Coordinates of C-alpha atoms and ligand atoms in Angstrom, one line a residue:
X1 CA 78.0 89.8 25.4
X2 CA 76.3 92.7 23.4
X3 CA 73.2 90.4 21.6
X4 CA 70.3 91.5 19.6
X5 CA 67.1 89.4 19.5
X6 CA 64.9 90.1 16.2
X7 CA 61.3 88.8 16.9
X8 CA 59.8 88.9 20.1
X9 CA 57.5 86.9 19.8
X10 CA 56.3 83.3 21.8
X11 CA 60.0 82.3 21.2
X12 CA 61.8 86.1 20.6
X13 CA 60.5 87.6 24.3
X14 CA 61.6 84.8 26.1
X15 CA 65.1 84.5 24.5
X16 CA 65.8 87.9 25.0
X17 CA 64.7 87.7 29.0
X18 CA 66.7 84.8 29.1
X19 CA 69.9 85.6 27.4
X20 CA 69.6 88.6 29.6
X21 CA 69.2 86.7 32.8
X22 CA 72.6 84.8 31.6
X23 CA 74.1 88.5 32.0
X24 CA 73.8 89.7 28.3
X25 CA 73.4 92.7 27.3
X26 CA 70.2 92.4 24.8
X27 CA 68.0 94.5 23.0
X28 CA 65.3 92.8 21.7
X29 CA 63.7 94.4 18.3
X30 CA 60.0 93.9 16.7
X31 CA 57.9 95.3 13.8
X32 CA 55.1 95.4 16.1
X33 CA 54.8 98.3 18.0
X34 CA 52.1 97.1 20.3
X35 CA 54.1 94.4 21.6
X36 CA 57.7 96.0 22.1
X37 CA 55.7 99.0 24.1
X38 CA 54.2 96.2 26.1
X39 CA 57.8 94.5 26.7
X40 CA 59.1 98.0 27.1
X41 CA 57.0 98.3 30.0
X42 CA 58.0 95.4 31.8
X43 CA 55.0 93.3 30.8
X44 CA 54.5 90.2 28.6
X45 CA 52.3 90.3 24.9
X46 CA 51.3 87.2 26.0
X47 CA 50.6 84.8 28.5
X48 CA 53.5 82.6 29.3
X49 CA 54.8 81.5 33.4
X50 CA 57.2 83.3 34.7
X51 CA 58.0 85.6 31.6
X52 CA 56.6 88.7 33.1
X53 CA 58.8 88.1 36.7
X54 CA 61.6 87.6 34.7
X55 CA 61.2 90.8 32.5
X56 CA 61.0 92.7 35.5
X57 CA 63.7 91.4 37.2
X58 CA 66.4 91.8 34.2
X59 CA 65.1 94.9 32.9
X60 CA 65.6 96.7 36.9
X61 CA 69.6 95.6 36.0
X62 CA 69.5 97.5 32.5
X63 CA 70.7 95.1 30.6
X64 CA 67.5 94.4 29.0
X65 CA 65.5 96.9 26.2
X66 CA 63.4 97.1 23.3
X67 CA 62.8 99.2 20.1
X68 CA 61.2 98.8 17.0
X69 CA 64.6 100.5 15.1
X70 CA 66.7 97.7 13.4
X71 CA 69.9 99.7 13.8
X72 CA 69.9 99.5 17.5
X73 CA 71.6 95.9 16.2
X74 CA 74.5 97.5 15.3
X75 CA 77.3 96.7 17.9
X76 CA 75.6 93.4 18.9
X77 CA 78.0 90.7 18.3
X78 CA 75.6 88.1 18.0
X79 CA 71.8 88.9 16.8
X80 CA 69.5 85.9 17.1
X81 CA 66.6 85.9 14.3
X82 CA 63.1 84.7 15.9
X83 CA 60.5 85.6 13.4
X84 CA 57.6 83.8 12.8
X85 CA 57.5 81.0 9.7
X86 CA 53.7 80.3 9.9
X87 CA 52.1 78.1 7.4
X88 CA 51.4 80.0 3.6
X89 CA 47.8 80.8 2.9
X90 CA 46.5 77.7 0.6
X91 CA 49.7 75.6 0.5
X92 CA 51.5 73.5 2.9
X93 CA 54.7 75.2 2.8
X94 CA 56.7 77.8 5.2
X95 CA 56.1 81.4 4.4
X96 CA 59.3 82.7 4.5
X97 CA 58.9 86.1 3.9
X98 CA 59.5 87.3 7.7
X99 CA 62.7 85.3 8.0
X100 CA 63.9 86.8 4.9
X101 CA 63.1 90.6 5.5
X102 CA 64.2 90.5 8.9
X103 CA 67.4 89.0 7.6
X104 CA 67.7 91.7 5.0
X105 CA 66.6 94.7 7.6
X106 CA 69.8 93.4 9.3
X107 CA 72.7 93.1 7.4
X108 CA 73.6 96.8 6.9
X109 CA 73.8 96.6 10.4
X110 CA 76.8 93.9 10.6
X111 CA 80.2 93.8 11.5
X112 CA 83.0 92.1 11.3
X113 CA 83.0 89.0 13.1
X114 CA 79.1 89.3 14.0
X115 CA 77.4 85.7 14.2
X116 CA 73.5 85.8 13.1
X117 CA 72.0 83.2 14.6
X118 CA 68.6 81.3 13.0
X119 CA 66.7 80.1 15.7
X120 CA 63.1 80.3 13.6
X121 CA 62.3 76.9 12.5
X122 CA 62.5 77.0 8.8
X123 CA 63.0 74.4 5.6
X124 CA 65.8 72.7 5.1
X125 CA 68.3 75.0 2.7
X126 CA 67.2 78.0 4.4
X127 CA 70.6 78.4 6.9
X128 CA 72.9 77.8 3.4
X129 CA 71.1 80.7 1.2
X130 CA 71.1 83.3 4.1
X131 CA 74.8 82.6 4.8
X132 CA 75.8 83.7 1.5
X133 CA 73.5 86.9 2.0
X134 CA 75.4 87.6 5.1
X135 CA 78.5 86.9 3.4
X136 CA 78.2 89.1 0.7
X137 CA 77.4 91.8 3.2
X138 CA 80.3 91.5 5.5
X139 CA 82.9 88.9 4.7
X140 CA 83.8 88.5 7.9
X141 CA 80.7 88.0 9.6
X142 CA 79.2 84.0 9.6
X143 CA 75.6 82.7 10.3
X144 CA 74.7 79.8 12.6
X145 CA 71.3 77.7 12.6
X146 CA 70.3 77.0 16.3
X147 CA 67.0 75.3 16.3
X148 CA 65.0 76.0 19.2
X149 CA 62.7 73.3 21.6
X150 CA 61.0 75.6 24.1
X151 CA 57.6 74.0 25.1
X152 CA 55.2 76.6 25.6
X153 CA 54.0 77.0 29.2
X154 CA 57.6 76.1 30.0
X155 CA 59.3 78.2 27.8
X156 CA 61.1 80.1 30.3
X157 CA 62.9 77.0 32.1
X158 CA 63.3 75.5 28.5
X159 CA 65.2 78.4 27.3
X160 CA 67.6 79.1 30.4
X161 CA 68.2 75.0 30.7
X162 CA 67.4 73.1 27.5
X163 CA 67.2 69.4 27.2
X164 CA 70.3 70.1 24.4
X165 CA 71.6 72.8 22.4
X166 CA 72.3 72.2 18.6
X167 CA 74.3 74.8 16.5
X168 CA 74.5 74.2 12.8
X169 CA 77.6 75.7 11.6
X170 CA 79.1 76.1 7.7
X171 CA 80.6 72.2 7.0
X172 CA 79.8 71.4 10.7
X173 CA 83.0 72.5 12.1
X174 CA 83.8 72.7 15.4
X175 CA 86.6 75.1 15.4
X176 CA 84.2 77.4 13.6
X177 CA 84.2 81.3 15.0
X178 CA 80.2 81.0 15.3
X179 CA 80.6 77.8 17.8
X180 CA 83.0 79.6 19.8
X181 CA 80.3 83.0 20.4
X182 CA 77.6 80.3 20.9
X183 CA 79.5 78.3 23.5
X184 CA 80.2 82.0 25.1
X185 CA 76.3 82.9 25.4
X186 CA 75.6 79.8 26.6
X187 CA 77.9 79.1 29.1
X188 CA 76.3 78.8 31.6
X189 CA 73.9 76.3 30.5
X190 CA 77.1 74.6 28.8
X191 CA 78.5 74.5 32.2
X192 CA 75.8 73.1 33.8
X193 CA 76.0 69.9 31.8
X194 CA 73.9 70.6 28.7
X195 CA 75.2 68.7 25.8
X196 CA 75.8 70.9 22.7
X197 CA 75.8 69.1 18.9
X198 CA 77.7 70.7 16.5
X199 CA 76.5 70.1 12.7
X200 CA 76.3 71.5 9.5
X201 CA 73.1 73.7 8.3
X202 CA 71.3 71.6 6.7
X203 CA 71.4 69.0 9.5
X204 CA 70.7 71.3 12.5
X205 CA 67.5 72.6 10.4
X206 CA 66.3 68.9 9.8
X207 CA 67.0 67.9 13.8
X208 CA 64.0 70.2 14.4
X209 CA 61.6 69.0 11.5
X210 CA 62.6 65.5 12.8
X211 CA 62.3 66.4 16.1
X212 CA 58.6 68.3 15.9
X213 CA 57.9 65.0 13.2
X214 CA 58.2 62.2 15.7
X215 CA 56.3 64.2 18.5
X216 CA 53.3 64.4 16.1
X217 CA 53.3 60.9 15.3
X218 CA 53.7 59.8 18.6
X219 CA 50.7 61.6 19.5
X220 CA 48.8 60.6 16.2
X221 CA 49.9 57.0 17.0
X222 CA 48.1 56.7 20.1
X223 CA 45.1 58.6 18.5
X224 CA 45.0 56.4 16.0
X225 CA 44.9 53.1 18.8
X226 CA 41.7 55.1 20.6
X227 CA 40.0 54.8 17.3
X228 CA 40.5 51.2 17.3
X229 CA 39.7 50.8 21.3
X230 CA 36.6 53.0 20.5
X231 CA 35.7 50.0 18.0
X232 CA 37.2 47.2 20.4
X233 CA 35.3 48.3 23.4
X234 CA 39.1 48.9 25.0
X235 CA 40.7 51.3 27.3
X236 CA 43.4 53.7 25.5
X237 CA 44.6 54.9 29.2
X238 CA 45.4 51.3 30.3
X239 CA 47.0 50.8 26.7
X240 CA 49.2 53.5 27.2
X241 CA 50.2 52.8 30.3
X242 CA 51.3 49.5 29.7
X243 CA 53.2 50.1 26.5
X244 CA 54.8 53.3 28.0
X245 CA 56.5 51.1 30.7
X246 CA 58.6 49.9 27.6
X247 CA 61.5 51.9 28.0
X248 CA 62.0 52.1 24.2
X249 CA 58.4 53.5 24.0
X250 CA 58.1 56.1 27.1
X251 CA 55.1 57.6 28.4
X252 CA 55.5 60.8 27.4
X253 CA 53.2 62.0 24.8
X254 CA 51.0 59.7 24.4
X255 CA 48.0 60.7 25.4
X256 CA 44.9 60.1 23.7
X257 CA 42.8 63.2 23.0
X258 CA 41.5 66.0 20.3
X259 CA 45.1 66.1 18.5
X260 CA 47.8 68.3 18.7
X261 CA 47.8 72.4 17.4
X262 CA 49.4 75.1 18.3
X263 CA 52.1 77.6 15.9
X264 CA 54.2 74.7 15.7
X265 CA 53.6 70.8 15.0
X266 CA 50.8 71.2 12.6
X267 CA 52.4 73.8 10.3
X268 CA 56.1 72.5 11.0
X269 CA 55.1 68.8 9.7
X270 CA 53.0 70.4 6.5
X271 CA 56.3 72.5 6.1
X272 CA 58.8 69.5 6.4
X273 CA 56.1 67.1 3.6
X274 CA 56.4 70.7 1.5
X275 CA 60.1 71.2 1.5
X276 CA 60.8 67.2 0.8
X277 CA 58.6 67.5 -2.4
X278 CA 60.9 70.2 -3.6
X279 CA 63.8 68.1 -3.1
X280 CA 62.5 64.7 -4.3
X281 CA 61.9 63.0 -1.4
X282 CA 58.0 63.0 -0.7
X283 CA 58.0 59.5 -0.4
X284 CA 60.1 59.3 2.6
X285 CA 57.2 61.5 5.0
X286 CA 53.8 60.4 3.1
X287 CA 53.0 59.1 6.6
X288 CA 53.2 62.5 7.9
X289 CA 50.2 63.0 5.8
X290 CA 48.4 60.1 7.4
X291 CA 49.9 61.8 10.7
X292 CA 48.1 64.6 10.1
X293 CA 44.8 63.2 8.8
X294 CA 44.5 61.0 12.2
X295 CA 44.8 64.2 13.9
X296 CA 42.4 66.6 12.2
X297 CA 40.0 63.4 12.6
X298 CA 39.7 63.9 16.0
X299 CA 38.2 66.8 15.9
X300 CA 35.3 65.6 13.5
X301 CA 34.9 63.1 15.9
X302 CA 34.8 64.9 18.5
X303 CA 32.1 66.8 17.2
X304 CA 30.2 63.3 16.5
X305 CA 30.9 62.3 20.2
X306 CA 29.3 65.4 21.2
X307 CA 26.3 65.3 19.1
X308 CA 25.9 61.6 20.7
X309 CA 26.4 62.7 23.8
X310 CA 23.4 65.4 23.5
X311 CA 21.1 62.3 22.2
X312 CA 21.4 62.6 18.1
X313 CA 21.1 66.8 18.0
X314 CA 23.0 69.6 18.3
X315 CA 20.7 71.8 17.2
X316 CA 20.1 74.4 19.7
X317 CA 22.0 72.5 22.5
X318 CA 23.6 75.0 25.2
X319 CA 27.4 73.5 24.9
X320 CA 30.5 74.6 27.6
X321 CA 33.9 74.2 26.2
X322 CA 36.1 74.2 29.3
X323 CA 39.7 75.6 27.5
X324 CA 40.2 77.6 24.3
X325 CA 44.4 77.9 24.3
X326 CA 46.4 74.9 22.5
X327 CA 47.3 73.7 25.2
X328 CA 46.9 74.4 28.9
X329 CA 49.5 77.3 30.4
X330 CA 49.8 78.9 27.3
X331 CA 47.3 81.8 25.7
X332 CA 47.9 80.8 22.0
X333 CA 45.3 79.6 20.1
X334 CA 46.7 79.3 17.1
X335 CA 45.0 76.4 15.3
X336 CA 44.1 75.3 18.9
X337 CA 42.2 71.8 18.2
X338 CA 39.8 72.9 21.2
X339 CA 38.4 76.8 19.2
X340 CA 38.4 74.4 16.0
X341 CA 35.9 72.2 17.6
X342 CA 33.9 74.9 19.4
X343 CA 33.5 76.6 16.2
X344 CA 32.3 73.5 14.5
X345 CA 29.7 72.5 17.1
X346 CA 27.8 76.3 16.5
X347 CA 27.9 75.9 13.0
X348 CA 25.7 73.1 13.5
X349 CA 23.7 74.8 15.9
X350 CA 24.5 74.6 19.7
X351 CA 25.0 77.5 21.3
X352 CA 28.7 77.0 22.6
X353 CA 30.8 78.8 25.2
X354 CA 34.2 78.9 25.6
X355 CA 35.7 79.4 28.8
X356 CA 39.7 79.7 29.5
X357 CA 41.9 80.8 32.4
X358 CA 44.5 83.0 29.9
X359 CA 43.3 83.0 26.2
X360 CA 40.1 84.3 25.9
X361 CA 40.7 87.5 24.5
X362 CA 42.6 85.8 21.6
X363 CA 40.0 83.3 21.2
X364 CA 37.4 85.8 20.6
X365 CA 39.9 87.8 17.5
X366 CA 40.1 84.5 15.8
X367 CA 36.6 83.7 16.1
X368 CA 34.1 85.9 17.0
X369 CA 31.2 84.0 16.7
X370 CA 31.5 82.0 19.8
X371 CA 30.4 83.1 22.8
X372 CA 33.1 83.8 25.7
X373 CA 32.6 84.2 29.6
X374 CA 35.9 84.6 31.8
X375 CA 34.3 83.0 34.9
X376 CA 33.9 78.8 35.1
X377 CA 30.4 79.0 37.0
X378 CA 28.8 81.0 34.9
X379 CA 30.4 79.6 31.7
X380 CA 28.9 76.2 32.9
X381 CA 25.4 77.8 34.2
X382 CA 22.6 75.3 32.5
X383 CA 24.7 73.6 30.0
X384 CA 23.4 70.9 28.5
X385 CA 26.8 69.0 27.3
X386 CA 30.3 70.3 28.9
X387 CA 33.4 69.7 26.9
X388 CA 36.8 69.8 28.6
X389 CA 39.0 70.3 25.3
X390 CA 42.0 71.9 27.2
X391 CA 43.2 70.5 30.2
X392 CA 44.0 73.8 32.3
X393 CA 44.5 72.1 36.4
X394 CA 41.6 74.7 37.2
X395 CA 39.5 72.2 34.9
X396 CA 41.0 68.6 35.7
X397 CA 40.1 69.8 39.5
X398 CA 36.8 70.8 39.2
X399 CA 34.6 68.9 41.7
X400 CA 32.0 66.9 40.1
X401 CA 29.3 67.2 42.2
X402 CA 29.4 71.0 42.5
X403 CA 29.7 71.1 38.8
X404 CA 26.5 69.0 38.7
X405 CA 24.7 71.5 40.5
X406 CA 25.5 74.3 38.1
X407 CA 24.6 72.5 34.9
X408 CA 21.3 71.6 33.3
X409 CA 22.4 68.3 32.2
X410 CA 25.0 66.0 33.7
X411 CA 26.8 64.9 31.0
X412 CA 30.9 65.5 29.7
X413 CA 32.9 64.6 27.2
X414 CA 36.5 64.6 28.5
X415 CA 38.8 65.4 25.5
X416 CA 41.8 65.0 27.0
X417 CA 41.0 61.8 29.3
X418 CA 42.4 64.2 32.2
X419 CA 39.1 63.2 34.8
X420 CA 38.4 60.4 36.8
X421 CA 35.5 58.2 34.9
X422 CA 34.9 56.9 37.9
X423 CA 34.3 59.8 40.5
X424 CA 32.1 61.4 37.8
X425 CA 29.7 59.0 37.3
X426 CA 29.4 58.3 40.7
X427 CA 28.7 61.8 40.9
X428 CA 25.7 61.4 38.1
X429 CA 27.4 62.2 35.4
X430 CA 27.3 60.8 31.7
X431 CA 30.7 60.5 31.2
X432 CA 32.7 60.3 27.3
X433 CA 36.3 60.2 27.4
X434 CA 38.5 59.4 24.2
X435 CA 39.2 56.0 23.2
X436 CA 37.6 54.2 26.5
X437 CA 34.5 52.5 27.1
Ligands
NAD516 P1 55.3 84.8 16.9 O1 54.3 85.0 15.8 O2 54.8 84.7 18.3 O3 56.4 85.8 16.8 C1 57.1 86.3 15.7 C2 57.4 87.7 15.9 O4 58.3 88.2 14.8 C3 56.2 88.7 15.9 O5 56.3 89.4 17.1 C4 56.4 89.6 14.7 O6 55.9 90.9 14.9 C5 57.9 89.5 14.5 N1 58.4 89.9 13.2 C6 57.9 89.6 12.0 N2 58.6 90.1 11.0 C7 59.6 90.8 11.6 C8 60.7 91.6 11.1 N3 60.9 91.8 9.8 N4 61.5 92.2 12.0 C9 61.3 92.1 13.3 N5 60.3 91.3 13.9 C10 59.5 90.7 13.0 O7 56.0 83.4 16.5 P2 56.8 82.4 17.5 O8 55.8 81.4 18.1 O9 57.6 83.2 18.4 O10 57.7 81.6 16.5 C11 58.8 82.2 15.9 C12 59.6 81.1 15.3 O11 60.1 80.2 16.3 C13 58.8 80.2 14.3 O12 59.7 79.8 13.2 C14 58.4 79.0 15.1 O13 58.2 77.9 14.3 C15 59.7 78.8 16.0 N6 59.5 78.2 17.2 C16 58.4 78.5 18.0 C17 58.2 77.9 19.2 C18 57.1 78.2 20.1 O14 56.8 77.4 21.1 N7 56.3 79.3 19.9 C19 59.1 76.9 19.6 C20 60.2 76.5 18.8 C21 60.3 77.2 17.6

């Protein structure tokens, strides 16, 4: 299929790749120069495994290219909108202003039978007021709302075998043209056995509010219960454990630490409280509020662990943050719990340094002020406290008693409970992990 791919962003680069892997034609378009000469050029904007391989490997077959000129969409049967929805400035709200003029850039573009395709994650309503843009442009062209789950760090396997595909179509119907070009992109996935959901717009757009919703309280849940073992004298790790064995609980996600980030959950569940104001319903997520206030207190308390850590002062205290990306395998930092912390630790005087396998260059345009050194030994040279705040495999494998040797003080706070409290004490370390004694 002839597809277009508008973004190309953490989610708009790897779709395109991908859709060209599954033996599309795509062209993937981007206001940002920088970044479509990059992807031009066969190399990824940003850090994320496996993209750049792929990128090579499609682009050698042709069938994958990029512009910044909108009407290179025209003859694309099915153009997939991946713009960014970040949080407004000062409210809690989506700014919508990307997904709308990219919308807008595309519809003289259109033609008959053409299926646009939402995949940013946007309020609920949004999928029902761009179909009747669409409409009014081309009658005969129809918009779908396809959510998307990538995880960053696996976005690449994600996107070529998803856990499920969910298209929200006009009413919901499946005998609708836009399910029929969906089932035709994805068919290889479809025929591997991924399940596909077919519902109407306003549905698909709240499965991925839901979806990013629970996953933040899940991980604010077990935040919450370290606070509590903190006080009890209890072990978080063990707690986890045994409650994940329930099989109506799972494992997965909950792992005490500093809190989640990243360009998703904490805008997406700000977005979803925003959007059910407008409609009358803010008393159905007012937890998500209390979701979201257990996890911006972790990182004040990390900040307090730290301090205790260093004896009562921070003043002047040499401070290695092992991790500056959201989370590890990824280079985005945006609202990344671990730069938020570092930033608050030198604004009460340590002297911090971040250190991180893939981000660091980011790190240091969002804030300058820290201090940044690519290689781990030197980064830990004389440090009086070390903080592991993202939990790259470089830094869960570090041998504690070389890293003794390096430091001027043995003592770490483990942010992500990803170390052995027992190996590093033996090895002379003061060790701090989150809700454990
Ligand atoms: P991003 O900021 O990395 O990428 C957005 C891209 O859109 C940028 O490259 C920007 O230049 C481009 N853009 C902005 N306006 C444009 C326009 N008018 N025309 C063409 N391009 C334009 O953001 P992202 O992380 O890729 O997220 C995109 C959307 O996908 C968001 O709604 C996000 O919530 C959702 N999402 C992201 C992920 C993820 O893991 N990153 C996962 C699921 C869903």
């Amino acid at each position: 299929m002839q597809i277009s791919v508008i973004g190309c962003g953490y989610l708009g680069a790897v779709h395109a790749a991908c859709m060209a892997k599954l033996g599309h034609d795509v062209v993937g378009i981007d206001v940002d120069e920088r970044k479509i000469a990059d992807l031009a050029a066969g190399k990824a904007p940003f850090f994320e495994p496996g993209l750049e391989e792929l990128l090579l490997e499609v682009q050698a077959t042709g069938r994958l290219t990029f512009t910044t000129d909108m009407s290179a969409a025209q003859g694309s049967t099915v153009h997939f909108v991946c713009v960014g929805t970040p949080q407004k400035k000062g409210e809690n709200a989506a700014d919508m202003t990307y997904v709308d003029a990219a919308t807008q850039a595309l519809l003289p573009y259109l033609s008959a039978g053409d299926v646009v395709v939402g995949k940013s994650t946007v309020p609920v309503g949004t999928a029902a007021r761009l179909a009747e843009l669409v409409l009014q442009q081309e009658p005969k062209a129809h918009l779908a709302w396809n959510p998307e789950f990538l995880r960053e760090g696996h976005a690449v396997k994600d996107t070529l075998t998803p856990d499920r595909f969910v298209y929200g179509v006009h009413e919901g119907s499946e005998d609708h043209a836009a399910v029929a070009a969906l089932d035709e992109v994805y068919s290889t996935p479809l025929g591997m056995g991924t399940r596909r959901l077919v519902a109407d717009y306003a549905t698909a757009e709240l499965v991925k509010a839901a979806a990013n919703s629970f996953l933040a309280t899940k991980i604010s849940f077990i935040n919450a219960m370290a606070e509590v073992c903190e006080a009890a004298g209890a072990d978080v790790t063990v707690l986890a454990d045994a409650i994940g064995l329930d099989d109506r609980i799972g494992r997965k996600f909950l792992n005490a630490g500093i809190g989640f980030g990243g360009g998703c959950l904490p805008k997406d569940i700000r977005a979803f409280m925003a959007r059910a104001g407008e409609l009358g319903a803010d008393q159905a997520l007012t937890f998500l509020r209390e979701v979201d206030a257990i996890n911006m207190r972790r990182r004040t308390r990390t900040v307090e662990l730290t301090r205790e850590l260093c004896g009562g002062v921070l003043m002047g205290q040499r401070i290695t943050v092992l991790g500056a990306a959201f989370k590890p395998d990824s280079d985005d930092v945006r609202d990344s719990p671990a730069l938020s912390i570092a930033a608050q630790l030198q604004l009460q005087g340590a002297v911090v340094t971040v250190t991180d396998p893939e981000s660091l260059g980011n790190a240091a345009r969002r804030f300058p002020e820290l201090n940044y050194e690519a290689n781990t030994e030197e980064a830990l040279r004389n440090a009086d406290a070390v903080l592991l705040l993202t939990e790259w495999k470089e830094y869960r494998h570090l041998d504690p008693h070389e890293t003794r040797d390096l430091v001027g003080n043995a003592r770490i706070l483990d942010g992500r409970n990803a170390l052995d409290p027992q190996k590093w004490r033996a090895a002379g370390w003061t060790y701090r992990g989150v809700g454990r004694p």
